PDB file of C-alpha atoms in Angstrom:
ATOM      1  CA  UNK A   1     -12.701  93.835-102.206  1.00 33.00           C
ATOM      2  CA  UNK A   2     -14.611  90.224-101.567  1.00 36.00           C
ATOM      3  CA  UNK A   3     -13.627  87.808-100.653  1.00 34.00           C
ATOM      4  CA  UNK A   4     -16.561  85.795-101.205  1.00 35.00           C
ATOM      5  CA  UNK A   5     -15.391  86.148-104.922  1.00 34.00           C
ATOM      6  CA  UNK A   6     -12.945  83.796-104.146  1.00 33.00           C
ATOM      7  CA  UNK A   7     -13.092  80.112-105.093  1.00 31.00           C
ATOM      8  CA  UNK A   8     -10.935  77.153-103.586  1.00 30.00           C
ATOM      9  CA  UNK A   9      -7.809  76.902-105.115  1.00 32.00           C
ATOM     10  CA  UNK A  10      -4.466  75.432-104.231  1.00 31.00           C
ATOM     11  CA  UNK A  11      -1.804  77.304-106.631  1.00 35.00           C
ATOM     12  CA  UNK A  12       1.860  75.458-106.202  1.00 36.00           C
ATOM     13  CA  UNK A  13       0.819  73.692-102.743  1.00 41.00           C
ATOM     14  CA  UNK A  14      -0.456  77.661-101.383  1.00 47.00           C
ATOM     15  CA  UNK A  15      -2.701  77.146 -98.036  1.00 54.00           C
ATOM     16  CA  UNK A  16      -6.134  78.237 -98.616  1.00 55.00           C
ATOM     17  CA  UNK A  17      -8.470  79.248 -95.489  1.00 53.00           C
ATOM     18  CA  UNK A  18     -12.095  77.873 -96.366  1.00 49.00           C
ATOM     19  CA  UNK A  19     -11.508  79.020 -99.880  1.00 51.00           C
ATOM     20  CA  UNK A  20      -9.715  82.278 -99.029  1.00 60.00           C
ATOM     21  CA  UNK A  21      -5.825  81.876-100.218  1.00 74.00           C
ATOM     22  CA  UNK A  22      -3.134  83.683 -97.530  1.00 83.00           C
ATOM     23  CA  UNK A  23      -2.573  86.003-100.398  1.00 83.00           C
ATOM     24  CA  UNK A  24      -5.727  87.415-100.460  1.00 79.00           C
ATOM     25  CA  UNK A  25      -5.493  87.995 -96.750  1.00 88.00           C
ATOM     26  CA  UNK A  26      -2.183  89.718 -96.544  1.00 88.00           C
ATOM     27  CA  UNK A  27      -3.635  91.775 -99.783  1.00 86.00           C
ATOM     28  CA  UNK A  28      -6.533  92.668 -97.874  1.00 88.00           C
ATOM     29  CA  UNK A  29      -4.168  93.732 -95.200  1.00 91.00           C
ATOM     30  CA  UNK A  30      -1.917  95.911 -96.819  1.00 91.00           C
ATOM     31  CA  UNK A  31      -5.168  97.885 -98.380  1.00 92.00           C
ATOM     32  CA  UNK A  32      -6.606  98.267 -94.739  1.00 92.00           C
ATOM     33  CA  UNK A  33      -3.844  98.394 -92.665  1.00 93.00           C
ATOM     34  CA  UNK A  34      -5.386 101.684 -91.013  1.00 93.00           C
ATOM     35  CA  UNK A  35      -8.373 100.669 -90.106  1.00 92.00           C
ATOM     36  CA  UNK A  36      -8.131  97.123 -88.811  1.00 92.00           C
ATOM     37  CA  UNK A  37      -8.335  96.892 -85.050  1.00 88.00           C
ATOM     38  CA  UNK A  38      -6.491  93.234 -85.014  1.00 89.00           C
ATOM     39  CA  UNK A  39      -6.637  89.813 -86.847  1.00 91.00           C
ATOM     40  CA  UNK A  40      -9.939  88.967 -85.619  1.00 92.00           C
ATOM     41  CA  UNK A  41     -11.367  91.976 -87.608  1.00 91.00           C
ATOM     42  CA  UNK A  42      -9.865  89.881 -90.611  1.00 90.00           C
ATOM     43  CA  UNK A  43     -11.815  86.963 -90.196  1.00 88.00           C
ATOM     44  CA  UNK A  44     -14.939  88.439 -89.426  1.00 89.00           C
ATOM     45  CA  UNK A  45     -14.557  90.118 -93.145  1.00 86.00           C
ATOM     46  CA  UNK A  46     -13.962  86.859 -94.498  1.00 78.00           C
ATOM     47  CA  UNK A  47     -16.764  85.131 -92.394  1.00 81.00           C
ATOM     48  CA  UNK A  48     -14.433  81.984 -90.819  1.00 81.00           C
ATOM     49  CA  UNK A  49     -13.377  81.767 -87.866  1.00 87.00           C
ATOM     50  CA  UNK A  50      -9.917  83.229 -86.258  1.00 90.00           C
ATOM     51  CA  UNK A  51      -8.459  80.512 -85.195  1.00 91.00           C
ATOM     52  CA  UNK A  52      -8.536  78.729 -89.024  1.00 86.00           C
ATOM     53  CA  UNK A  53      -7.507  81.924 -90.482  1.00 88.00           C
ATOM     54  CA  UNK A  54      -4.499  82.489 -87.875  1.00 91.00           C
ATOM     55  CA  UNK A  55      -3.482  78.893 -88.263  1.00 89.00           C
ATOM     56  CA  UNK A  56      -3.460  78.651 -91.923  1.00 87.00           C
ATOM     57  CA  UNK A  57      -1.940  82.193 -92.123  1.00 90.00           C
ATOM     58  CA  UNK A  58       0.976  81.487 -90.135  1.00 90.00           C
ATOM     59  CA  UNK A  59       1.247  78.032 -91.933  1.00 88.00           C
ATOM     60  CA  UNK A  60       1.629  79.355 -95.115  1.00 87.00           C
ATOM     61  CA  UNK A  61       3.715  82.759 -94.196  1.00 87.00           C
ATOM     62  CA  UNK A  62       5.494  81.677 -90.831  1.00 90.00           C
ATOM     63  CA  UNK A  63       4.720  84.948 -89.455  1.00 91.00           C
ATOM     64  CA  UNK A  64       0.973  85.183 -87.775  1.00 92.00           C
ATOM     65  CA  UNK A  65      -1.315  87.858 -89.217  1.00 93.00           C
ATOM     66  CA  UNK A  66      -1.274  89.987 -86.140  1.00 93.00           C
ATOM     67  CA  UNK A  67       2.509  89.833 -86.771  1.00 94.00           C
ATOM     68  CA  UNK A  68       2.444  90.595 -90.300  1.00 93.00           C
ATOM     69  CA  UNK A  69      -0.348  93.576 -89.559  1.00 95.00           C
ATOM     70  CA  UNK A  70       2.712  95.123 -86.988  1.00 95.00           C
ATOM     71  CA  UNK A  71       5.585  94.361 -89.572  1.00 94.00           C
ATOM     72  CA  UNK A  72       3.778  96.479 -92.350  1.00 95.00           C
ATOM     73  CA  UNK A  73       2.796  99.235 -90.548  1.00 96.00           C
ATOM     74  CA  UNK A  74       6.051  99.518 -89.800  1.00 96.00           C
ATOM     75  CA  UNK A  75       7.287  99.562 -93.469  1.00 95.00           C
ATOM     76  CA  UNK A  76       4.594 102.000 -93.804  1.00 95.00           C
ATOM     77  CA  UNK A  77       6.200 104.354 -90.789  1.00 96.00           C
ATOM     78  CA  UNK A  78       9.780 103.937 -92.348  1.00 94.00           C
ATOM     79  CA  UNK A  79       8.298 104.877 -95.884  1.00 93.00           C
ATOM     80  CA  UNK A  80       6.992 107.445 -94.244  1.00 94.00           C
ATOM     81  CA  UNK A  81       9.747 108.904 -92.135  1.00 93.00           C
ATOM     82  CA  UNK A  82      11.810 108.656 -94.650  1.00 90.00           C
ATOM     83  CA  UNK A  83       9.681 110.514 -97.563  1.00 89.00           C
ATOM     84  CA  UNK A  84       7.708 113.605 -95.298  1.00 89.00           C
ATOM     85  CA  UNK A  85       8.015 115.890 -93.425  1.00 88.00           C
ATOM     86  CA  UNK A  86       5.325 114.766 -91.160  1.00 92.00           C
ATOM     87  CA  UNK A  87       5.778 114.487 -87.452  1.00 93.00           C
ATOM     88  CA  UNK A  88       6.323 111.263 -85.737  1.00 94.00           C
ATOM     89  CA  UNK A  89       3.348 111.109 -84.208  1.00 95.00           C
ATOM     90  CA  UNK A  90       1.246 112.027 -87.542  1.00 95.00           C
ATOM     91  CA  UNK A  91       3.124 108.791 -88.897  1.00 96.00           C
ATOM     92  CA  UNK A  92       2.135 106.542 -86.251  1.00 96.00           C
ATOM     93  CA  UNK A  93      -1.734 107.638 -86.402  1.00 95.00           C
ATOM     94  CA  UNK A  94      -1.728 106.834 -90.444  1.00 95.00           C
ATOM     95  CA  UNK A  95       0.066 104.098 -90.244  1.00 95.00           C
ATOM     96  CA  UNK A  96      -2.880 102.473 -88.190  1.00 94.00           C
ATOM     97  CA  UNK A  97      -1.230 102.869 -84.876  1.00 95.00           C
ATOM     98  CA  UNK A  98      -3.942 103.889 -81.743  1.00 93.00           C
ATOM     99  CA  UNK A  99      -1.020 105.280 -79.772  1.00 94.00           C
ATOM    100  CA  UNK A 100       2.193 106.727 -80.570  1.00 94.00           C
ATOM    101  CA  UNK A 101       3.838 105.616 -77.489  1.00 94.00           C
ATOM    102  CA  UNK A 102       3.291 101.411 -78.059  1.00 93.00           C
ATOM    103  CA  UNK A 103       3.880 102.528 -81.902  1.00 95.00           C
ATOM    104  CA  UNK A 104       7.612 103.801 -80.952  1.00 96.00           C
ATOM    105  CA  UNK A 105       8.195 100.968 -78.763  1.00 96.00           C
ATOM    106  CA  UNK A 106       7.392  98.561 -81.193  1.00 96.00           C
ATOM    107  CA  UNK A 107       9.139 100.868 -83.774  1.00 97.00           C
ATOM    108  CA  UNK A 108      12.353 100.924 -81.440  1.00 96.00           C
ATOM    109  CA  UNK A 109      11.612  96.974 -80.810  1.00 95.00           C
ATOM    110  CA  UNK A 110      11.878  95.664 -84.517  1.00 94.00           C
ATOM    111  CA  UNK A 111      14.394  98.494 -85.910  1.00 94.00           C
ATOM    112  CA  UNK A 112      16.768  98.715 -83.304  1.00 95.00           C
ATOM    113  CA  UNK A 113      16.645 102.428 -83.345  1.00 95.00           C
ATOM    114  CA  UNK A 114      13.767 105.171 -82.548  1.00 95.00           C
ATOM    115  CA  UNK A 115      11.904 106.883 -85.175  1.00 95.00           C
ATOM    116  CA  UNK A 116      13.714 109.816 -85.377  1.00 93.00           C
ATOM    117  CA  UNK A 117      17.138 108.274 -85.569  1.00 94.00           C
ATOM    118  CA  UNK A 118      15.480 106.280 -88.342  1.00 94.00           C
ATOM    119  CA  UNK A 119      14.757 109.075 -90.225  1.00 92.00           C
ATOM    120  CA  UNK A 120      18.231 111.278 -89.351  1.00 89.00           C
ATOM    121  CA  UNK A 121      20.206 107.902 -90.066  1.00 89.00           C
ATOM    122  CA  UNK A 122      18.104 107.345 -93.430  1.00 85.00           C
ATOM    123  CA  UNK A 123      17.901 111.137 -94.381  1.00 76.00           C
ATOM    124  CA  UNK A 124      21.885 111.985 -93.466  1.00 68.00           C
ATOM    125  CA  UNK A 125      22.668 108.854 -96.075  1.00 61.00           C
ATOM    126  CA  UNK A 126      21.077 110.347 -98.682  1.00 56.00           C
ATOM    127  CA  UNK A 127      21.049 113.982 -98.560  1.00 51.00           C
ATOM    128  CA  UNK A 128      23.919 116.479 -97.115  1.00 44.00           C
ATOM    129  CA  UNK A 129      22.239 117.991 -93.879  1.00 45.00           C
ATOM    130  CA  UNK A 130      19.089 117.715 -92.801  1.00 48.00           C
ATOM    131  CA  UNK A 131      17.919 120.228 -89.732  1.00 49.00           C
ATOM    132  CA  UNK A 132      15.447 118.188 -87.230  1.00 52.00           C
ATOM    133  CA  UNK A 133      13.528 120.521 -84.685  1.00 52.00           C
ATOM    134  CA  UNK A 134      10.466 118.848 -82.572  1.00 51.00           C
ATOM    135  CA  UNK A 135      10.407 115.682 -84.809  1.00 51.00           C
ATOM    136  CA  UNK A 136      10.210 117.579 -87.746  1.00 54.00           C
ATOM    137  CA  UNK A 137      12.388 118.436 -90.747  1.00 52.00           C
ATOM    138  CA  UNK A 138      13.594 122.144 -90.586  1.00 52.00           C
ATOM    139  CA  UNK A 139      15.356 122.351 -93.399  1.00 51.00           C
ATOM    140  CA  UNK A 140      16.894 119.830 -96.014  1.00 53.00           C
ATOM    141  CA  UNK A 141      19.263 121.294 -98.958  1.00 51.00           C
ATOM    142  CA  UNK A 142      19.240 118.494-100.905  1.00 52.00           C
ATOM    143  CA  UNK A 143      15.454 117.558-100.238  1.00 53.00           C
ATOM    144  CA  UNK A 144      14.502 121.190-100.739  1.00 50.00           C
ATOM    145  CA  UNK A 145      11.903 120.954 -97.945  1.00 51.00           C
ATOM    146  CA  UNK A 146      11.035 123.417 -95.140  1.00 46.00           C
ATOM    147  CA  UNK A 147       8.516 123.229 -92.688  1.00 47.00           C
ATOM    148  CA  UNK A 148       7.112 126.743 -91.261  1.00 39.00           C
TER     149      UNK A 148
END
């Protein structure tokens, strides 16, 4: 992905960033989610400066990109929970979390609820009984899964 590729273009009044269009950024996000470190990683890969790219970002979305980094890697944990088996803290690391303990705050912050309630409120609405033991799923009749 390059975004040196890109050429300046406004598409139905769309900010651009020094020729990079906000869709390009929050594309590049959502493909690296894991691996970046914070917005600043962002513009360094797009070779302007932060404070353009934050400003034009947050423009254009009304959400800054350090914002919209924490808002999908939350989708990404509630996908998660939601569709594995995999413990909480096995979610938080993939999801591009460094530590599970800001990762359930910030979880608990934006959902209202912790990330096992998430996934016993989410799993009991869909399937008949679900068996949680040590964050994980023990047994689900419905989902057919069991964890040894």
């Amino acid at each position: 992905f390059h975004f040196q590729k890109f050429k300046f273009v406004i598409l139905n009044g769309g900010k651009t960033c020094m020729g990079v269009e906000t869709v390009a950024i929050k594309s590049y996000i959502e493909k690296n989610y894991k691996n970046i470190s914070g917005p600043e990683d962002i513009a360094q890969k797009l070779g302007i400066s932060y404070e353009t790219m934050r400003k034009t970002f947050t423009r254009s979305e009304r959400i800054s990109p350090a914002a919209y980094i924490t808002l999908y890697r939350i989708l990404v944990c509630k996908n998660e929970l939601m569709h594995t088996i995999k413990t909480c803290q096995e979610i938080c690391y993939d999801a591009g979390f460094r530590r599970e303990d800001s990762a359930q705050k910030t979880f608990k912050r934006i959902t209202g609820m912790s990330m096992l309630e998430y996934r016993k409120k989410q799993c009991n609405e869909k399937y008949d009984v679900i068996l949680l033991e040590k964050n994980k799923i023990v047994y689900s009749p419905k989902l057919n899964l069991a964890h040894q």
